[in-house]
PDB file of C-alpha atoms in Angstrom:
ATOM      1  CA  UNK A   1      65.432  48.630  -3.636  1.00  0.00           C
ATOM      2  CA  UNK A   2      63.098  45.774  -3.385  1.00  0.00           C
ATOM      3  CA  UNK A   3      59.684  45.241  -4.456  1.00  0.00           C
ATOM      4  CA  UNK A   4      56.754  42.990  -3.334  1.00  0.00           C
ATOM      5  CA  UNK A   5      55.919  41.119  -6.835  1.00  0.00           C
ATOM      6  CA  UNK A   6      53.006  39.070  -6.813  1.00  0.00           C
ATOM      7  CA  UNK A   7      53.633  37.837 -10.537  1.00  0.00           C
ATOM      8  CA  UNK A   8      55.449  38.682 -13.746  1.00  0.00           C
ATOM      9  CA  UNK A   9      54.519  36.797 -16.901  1.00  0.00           C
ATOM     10  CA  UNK A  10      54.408  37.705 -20.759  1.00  0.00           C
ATOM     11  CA  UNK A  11      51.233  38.603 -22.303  1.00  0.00           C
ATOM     12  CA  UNK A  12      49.668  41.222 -24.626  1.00  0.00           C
ATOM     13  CA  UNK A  13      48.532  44.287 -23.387  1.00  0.00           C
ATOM     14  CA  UNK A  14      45.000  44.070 -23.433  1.00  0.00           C
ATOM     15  CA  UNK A  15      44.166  47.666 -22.318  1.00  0.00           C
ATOM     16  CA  UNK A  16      44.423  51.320 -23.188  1.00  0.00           C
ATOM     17  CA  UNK A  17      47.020  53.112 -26.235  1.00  0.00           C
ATOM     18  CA  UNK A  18      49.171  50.423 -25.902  1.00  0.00           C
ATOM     19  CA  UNK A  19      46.457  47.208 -26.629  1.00  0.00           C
ATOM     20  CA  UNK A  20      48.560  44.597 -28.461  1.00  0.00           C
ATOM     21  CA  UNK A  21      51.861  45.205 -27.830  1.00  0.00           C
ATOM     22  CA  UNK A  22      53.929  42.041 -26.297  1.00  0.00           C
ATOM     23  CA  UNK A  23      54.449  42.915 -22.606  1.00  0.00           C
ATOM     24  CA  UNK A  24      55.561  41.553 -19.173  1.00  0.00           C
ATOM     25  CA  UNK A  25      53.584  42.182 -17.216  1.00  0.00           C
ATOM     26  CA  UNK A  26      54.828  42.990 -13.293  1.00  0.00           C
ATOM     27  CA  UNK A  27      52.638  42.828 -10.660  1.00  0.00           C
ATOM     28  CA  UNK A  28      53.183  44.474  -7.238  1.00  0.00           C
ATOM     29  CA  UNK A  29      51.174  43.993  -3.788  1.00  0.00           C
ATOM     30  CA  UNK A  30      49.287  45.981  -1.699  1.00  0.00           C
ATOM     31  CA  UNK A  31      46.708  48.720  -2.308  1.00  0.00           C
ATOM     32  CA  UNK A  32      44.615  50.609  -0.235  1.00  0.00           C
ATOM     33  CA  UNK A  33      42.320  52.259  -2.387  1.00  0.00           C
ATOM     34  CA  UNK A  34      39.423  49.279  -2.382  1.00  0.00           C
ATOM     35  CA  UNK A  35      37.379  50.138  -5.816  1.00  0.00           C
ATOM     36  CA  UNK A  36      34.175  47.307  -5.550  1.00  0.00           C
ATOM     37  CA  UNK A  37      35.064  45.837  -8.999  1.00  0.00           C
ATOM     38  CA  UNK A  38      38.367  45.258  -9.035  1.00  0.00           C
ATOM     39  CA  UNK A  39      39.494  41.969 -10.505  1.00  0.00           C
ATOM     40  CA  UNK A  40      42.809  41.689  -8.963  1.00  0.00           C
ATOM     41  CA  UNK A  41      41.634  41.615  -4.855  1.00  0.00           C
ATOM     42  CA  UNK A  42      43.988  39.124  -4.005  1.00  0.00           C
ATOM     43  CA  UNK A  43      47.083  41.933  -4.413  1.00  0.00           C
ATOM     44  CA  UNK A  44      45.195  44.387  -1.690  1.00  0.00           C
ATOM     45  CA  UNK A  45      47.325  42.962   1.294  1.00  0.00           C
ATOM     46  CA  UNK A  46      50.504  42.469   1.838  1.00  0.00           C
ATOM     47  CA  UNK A  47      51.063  40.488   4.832  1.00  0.00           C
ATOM     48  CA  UNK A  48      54.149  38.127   5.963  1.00  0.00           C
ATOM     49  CA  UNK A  49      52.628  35.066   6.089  1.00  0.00           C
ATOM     50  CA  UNK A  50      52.048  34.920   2.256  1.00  0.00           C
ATOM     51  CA  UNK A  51      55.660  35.838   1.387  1.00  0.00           C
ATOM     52  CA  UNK A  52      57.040  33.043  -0.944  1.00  0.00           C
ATOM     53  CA  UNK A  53      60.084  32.090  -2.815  1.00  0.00           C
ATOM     54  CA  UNK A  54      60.501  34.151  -6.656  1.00  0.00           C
ATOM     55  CA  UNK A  55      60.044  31.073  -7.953  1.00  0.00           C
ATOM     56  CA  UNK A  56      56.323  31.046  -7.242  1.00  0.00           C
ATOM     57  CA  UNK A  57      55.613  34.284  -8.877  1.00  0.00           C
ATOM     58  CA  UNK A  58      57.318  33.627 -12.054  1.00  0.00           C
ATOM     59  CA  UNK A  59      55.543  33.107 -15.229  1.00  0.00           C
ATOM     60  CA  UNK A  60      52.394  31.896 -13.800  1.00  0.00           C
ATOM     61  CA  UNK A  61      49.387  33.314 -13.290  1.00  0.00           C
ATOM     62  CA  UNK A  62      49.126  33.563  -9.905  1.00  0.00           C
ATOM     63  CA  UNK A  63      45.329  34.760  -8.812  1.00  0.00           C
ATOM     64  CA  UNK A  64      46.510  34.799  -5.170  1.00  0.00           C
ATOM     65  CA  UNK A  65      47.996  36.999  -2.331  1.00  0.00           C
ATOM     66  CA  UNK A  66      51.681  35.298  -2.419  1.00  0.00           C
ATOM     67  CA  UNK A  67      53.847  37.701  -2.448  1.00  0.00           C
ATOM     68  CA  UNK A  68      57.916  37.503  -3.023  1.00  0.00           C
ATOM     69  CA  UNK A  69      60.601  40.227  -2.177  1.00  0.00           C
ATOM     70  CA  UNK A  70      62.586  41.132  -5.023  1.00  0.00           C
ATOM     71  CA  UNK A  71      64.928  43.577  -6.021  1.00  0.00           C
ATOM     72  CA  UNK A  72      65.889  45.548  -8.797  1.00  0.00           C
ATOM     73  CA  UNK A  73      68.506  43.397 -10.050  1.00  0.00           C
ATOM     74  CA  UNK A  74      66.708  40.247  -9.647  1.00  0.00           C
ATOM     75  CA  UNK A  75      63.649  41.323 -11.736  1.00  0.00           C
ATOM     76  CA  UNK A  76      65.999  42.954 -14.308  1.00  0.00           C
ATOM     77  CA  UNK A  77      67.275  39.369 -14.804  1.00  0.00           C
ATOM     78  CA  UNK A  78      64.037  37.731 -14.823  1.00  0.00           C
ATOM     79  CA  UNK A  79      62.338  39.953 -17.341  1.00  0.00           C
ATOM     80  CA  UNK A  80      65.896  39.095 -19.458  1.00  0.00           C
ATOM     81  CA  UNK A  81      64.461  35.992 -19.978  1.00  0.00           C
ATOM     82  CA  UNK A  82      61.664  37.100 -22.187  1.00  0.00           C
ATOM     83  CA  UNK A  83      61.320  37.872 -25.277  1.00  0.00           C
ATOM     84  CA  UNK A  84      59.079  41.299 -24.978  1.00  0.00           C
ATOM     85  CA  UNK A  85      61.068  44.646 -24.378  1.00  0.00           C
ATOM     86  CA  UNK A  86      57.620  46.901 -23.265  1.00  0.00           C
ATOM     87  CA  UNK A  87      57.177  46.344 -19.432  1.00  0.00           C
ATOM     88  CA  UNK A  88      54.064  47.250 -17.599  1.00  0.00           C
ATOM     89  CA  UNK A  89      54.088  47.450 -14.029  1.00  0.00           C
ATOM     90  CA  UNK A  90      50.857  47.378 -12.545  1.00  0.00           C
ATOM     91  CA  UNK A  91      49.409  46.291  -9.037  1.00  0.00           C
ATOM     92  CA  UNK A  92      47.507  46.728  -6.739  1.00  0.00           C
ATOM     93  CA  UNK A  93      49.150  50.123  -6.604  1.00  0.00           C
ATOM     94  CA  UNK A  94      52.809  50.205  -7.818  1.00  0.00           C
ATOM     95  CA  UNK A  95      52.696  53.835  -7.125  1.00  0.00           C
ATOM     96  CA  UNK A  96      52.801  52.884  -3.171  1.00  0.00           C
ATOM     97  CA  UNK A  97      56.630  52.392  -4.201  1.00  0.00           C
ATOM     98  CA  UNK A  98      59.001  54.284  -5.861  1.00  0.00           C
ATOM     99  CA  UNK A  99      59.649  53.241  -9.249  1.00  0.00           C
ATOM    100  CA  UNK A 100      62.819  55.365 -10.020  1.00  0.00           C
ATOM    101  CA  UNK A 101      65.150  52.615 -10.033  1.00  0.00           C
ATOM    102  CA  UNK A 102      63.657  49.810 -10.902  1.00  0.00           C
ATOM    103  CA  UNK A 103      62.235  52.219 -14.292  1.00  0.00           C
ATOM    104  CA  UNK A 104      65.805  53.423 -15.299  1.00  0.00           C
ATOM    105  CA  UNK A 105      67.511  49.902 -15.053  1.00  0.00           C
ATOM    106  CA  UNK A 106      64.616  48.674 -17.377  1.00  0.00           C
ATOM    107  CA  UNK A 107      65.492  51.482 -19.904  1.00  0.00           C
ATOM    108  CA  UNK A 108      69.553  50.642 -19.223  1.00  0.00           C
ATOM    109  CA  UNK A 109      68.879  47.237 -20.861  1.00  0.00           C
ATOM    110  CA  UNK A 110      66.566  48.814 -23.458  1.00  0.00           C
ATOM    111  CA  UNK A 111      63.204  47.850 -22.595  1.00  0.00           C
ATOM    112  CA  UNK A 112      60.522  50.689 -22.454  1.00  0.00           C
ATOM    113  CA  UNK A 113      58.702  51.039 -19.424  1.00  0.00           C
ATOM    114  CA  UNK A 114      54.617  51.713 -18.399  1.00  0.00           C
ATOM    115  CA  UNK A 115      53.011  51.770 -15.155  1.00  0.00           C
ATOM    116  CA  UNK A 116      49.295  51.804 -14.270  1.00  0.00           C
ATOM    117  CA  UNK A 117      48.161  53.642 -11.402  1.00  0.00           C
ATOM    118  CA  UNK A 118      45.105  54.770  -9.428  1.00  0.00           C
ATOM    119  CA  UNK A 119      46.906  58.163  -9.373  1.00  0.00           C
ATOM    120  CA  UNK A 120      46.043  58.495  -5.296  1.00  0.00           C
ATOM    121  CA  UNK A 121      49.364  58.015  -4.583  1.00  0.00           C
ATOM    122  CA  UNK A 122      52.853  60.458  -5.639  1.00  0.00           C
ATOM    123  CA  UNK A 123      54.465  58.982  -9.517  1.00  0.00           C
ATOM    124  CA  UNK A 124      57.972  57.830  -8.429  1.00  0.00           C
ATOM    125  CA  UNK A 125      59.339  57.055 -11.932  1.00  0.00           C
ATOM    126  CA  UNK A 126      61.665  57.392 -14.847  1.00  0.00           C
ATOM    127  CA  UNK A 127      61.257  60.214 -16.947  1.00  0.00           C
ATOM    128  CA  UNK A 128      60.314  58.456 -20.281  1.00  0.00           C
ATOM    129  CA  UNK A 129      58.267  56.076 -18.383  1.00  0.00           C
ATOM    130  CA  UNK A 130      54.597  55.993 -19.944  1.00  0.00           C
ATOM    131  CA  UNK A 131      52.181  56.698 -16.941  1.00  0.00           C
ATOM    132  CA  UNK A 132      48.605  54.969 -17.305  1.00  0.00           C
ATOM    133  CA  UNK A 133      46.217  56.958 -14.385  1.00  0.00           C
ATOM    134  CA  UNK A 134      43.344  55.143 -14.519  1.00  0.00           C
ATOM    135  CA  UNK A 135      41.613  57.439 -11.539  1.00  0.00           C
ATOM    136  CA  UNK A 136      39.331  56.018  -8.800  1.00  0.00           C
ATOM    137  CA  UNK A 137      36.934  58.405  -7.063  1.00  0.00           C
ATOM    138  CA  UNK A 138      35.078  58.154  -4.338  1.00  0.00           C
ATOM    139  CA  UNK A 139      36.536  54.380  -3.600  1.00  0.00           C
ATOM    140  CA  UNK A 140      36.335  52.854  -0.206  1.00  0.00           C
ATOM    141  CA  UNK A 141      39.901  53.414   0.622  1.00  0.00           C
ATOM    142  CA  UNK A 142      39.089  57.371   0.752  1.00  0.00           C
ATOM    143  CA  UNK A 143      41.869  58.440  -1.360  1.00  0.00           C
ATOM    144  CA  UNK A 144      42.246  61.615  -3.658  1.00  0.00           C
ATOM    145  CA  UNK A 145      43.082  61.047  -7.684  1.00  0.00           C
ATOM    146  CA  UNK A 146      45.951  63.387  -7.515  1.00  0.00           C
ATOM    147  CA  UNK A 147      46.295  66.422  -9.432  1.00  0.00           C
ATOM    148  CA  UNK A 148      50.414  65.749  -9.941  1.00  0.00           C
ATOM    149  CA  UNK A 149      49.145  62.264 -11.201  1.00  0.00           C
ATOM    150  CA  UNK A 150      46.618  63.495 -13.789  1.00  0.00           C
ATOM    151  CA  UNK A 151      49.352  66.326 -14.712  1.00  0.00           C
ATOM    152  CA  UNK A 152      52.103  63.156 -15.622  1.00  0.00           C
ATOM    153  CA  UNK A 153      49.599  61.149 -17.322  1.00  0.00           C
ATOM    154  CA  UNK A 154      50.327  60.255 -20.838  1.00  0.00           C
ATOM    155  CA  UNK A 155      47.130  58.439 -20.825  1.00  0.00           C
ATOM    156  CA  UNK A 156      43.666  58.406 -18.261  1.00  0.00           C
ATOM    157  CA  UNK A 157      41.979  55.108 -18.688  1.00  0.00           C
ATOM    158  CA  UNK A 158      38.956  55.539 -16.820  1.00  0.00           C
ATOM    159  CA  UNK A 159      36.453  52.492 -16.347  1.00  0.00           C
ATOM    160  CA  UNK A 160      32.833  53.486 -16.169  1.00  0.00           C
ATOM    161  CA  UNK A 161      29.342  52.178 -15.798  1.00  0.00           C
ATOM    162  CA  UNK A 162      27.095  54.959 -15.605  1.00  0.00           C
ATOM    163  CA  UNK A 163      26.945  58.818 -16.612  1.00  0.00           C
ATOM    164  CA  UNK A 164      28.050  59.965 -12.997  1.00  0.00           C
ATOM    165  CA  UNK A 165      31.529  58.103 -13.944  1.00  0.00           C
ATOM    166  CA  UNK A 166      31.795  60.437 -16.882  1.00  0.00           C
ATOM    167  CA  UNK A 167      31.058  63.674 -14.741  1.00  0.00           C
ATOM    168  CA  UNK A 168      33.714  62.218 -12.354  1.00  0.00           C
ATOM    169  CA  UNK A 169      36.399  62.157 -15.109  1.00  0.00           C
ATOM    170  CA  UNK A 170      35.413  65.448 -16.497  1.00  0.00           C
ATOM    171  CA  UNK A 171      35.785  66.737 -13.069  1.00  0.00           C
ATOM    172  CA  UNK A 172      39.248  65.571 -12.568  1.00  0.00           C
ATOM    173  CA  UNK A 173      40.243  66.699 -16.512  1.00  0.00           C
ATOM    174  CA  UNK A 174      39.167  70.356 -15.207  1.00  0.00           C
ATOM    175  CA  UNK A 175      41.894  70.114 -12.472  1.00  0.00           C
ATOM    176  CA  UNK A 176      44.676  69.497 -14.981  1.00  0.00           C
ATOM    177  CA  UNK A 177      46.906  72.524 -15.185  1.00  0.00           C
ATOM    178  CA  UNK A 178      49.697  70.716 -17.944  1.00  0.00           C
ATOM    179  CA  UNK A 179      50.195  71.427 -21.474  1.00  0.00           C
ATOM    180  CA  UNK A 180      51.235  68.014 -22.078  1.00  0.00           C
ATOM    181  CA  UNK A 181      49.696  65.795 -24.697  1.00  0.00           C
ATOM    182  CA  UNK A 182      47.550  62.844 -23.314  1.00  0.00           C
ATOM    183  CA  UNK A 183      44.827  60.746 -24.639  1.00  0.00           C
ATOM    184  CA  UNK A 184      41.662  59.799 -22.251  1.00  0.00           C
ATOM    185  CA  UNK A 185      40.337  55.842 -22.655  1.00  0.00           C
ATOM    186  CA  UNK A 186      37.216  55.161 -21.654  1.00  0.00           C
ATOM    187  CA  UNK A 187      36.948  51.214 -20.283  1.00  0.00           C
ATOM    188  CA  UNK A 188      33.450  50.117 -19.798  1.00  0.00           C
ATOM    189  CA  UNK A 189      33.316  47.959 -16.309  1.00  0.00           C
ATOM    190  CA  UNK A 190      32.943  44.575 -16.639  1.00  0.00           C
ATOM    191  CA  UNK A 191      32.263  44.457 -20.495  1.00  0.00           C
ATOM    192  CA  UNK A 192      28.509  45.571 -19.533  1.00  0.00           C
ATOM    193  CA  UNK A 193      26.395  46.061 -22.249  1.00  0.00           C
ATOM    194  CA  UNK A 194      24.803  49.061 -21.356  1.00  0.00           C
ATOM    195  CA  UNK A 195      28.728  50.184 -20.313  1.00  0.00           C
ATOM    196  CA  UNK A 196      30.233  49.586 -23.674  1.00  0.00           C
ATOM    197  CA  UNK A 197      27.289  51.531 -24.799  1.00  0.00           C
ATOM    198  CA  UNK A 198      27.812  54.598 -22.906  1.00  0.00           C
ATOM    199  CA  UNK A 199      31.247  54.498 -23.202  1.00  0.00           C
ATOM    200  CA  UNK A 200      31.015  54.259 -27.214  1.00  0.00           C
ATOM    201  CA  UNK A 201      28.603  57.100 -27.342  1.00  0.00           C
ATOM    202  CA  UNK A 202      30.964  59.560 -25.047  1.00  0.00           C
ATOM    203  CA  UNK A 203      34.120  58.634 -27.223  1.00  0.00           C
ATOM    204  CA  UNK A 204      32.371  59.592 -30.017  1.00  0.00           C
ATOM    205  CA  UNK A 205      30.999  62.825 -28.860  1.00  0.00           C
ATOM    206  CA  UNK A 206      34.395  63.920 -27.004  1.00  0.00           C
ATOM    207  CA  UNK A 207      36.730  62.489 -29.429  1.00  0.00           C
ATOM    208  CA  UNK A 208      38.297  59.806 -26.889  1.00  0.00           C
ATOM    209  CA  UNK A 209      39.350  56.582 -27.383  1.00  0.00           C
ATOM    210  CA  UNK A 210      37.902  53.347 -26.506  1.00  0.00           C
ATOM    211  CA  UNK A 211      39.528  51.030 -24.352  1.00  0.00           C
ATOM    212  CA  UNK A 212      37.584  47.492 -24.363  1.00  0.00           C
ATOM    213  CA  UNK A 213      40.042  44.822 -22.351  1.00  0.00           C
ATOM    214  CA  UNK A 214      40.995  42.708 -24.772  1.00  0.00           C
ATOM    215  CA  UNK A 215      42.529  40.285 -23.196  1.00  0.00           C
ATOM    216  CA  UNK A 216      39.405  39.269 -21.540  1.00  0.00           C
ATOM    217  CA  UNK A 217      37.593  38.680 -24.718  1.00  0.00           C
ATOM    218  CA  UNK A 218      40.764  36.695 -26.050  1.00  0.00           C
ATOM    219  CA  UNK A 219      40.500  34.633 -22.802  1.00  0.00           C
ATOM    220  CA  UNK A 220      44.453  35.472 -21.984  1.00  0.00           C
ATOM    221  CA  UNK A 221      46.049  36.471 -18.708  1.00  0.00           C
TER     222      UNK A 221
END
């Protein structure tokens, strides 16, 4: 199967449970869903005239809507070249693809796998992949967070601002009908004051766990 990557470079994961780990990070294109703050609008389209060669999404940070076709086997040898064994895939929406494949042939060569998704769109992945739903409501792009999604979630990272962010996400907890374990992140927009604020306060009373993009503050892709 192929994939439209717009990058894939090692970093730290900045974000959520897994904040610090070594990671390479794979970026697909396209997504629909159109939340106002995003920092990553350049992946939104995918559109022929911005296809490229692999080469120019390869270890760089690429802040632009070049896109390159690549399949399974190609990024398995590209991420070979690392030294990190965590992978996150991320987008845009990687959940607009199915992630089966490309997820087990990761785990074949013994790296562990992580995807972050809206959760508007059907999980497509490994089994012992660890699913980040970081859930968008009432976005531009119309979509529904999914009740599947937030049922496969190992972790909800949900960026807020204000207290109507925090009703959102207790909304969507309510809808969960799984036993399984997961931990909820709260990730204040835009390092806000008032943000980190609220979103200190709620941890505390609801026993969640901040999430406070790290790599931002580190000044690191």
């Amino acid at each position: 199967m192929n994939y439209p990557v717009n990058e894939i470079f090692e970093t730290i994961q900045g974000e959520g449970c897994m904040t610090g780990v070594p990671s390479i990070f794979i970026r697909l294109q396209g997504c629909p869903v159109g939340c106002s703050w995003c920092d990553t609008k350049h992946t939104w389209t995918v559109e022929d005239q911005h296809k490229v060669d692999a080469s120019q999404v390869i270890d760089v940070s690429n802040e632009s809507n070049n896109w390159a076709e690549l399949s399974s086997e190609k990024i398995i040898e590209i991420v070979k070249q690392y030294q990190a064994k965590h992978i996150v895939i991320t987008g845009g929406e990687p959940c607009l693809y199915d992630l089966t494949e490309l997820t087990t042939q990761l785990d074949g060569i013994g790296c562990s796998t992580q995807i972050e998704t809206s959760g508007t769109f059907e999980i497509k992945t490994y089994d012992k992949t660890y699913v980040t739903v970081s859930p968008k409501v009432g976005m531009k792009g119309g979509y529904q967070v999914l009740t599947s999604a937030l049922n496969r979630a190992d972790e909800i990272k949900h960026p807020i601002a204000t207290e109507q962010h925090i009703d959102d996400l207790k909304a969507l907890l309510l809808q969960r009908n799984s036993d399984k374990v997961m931990t909820v992140c709260l990730q204040p927009i835009s390092q806000k004051k008032r943000a980190t604020e609220l979103a200190i306060e709620t941890c505390i009373a609801n026993n969640w766990r901040l999430s406070v993009q790290v790599h931002k503050y580190l000044s690191i892709d």
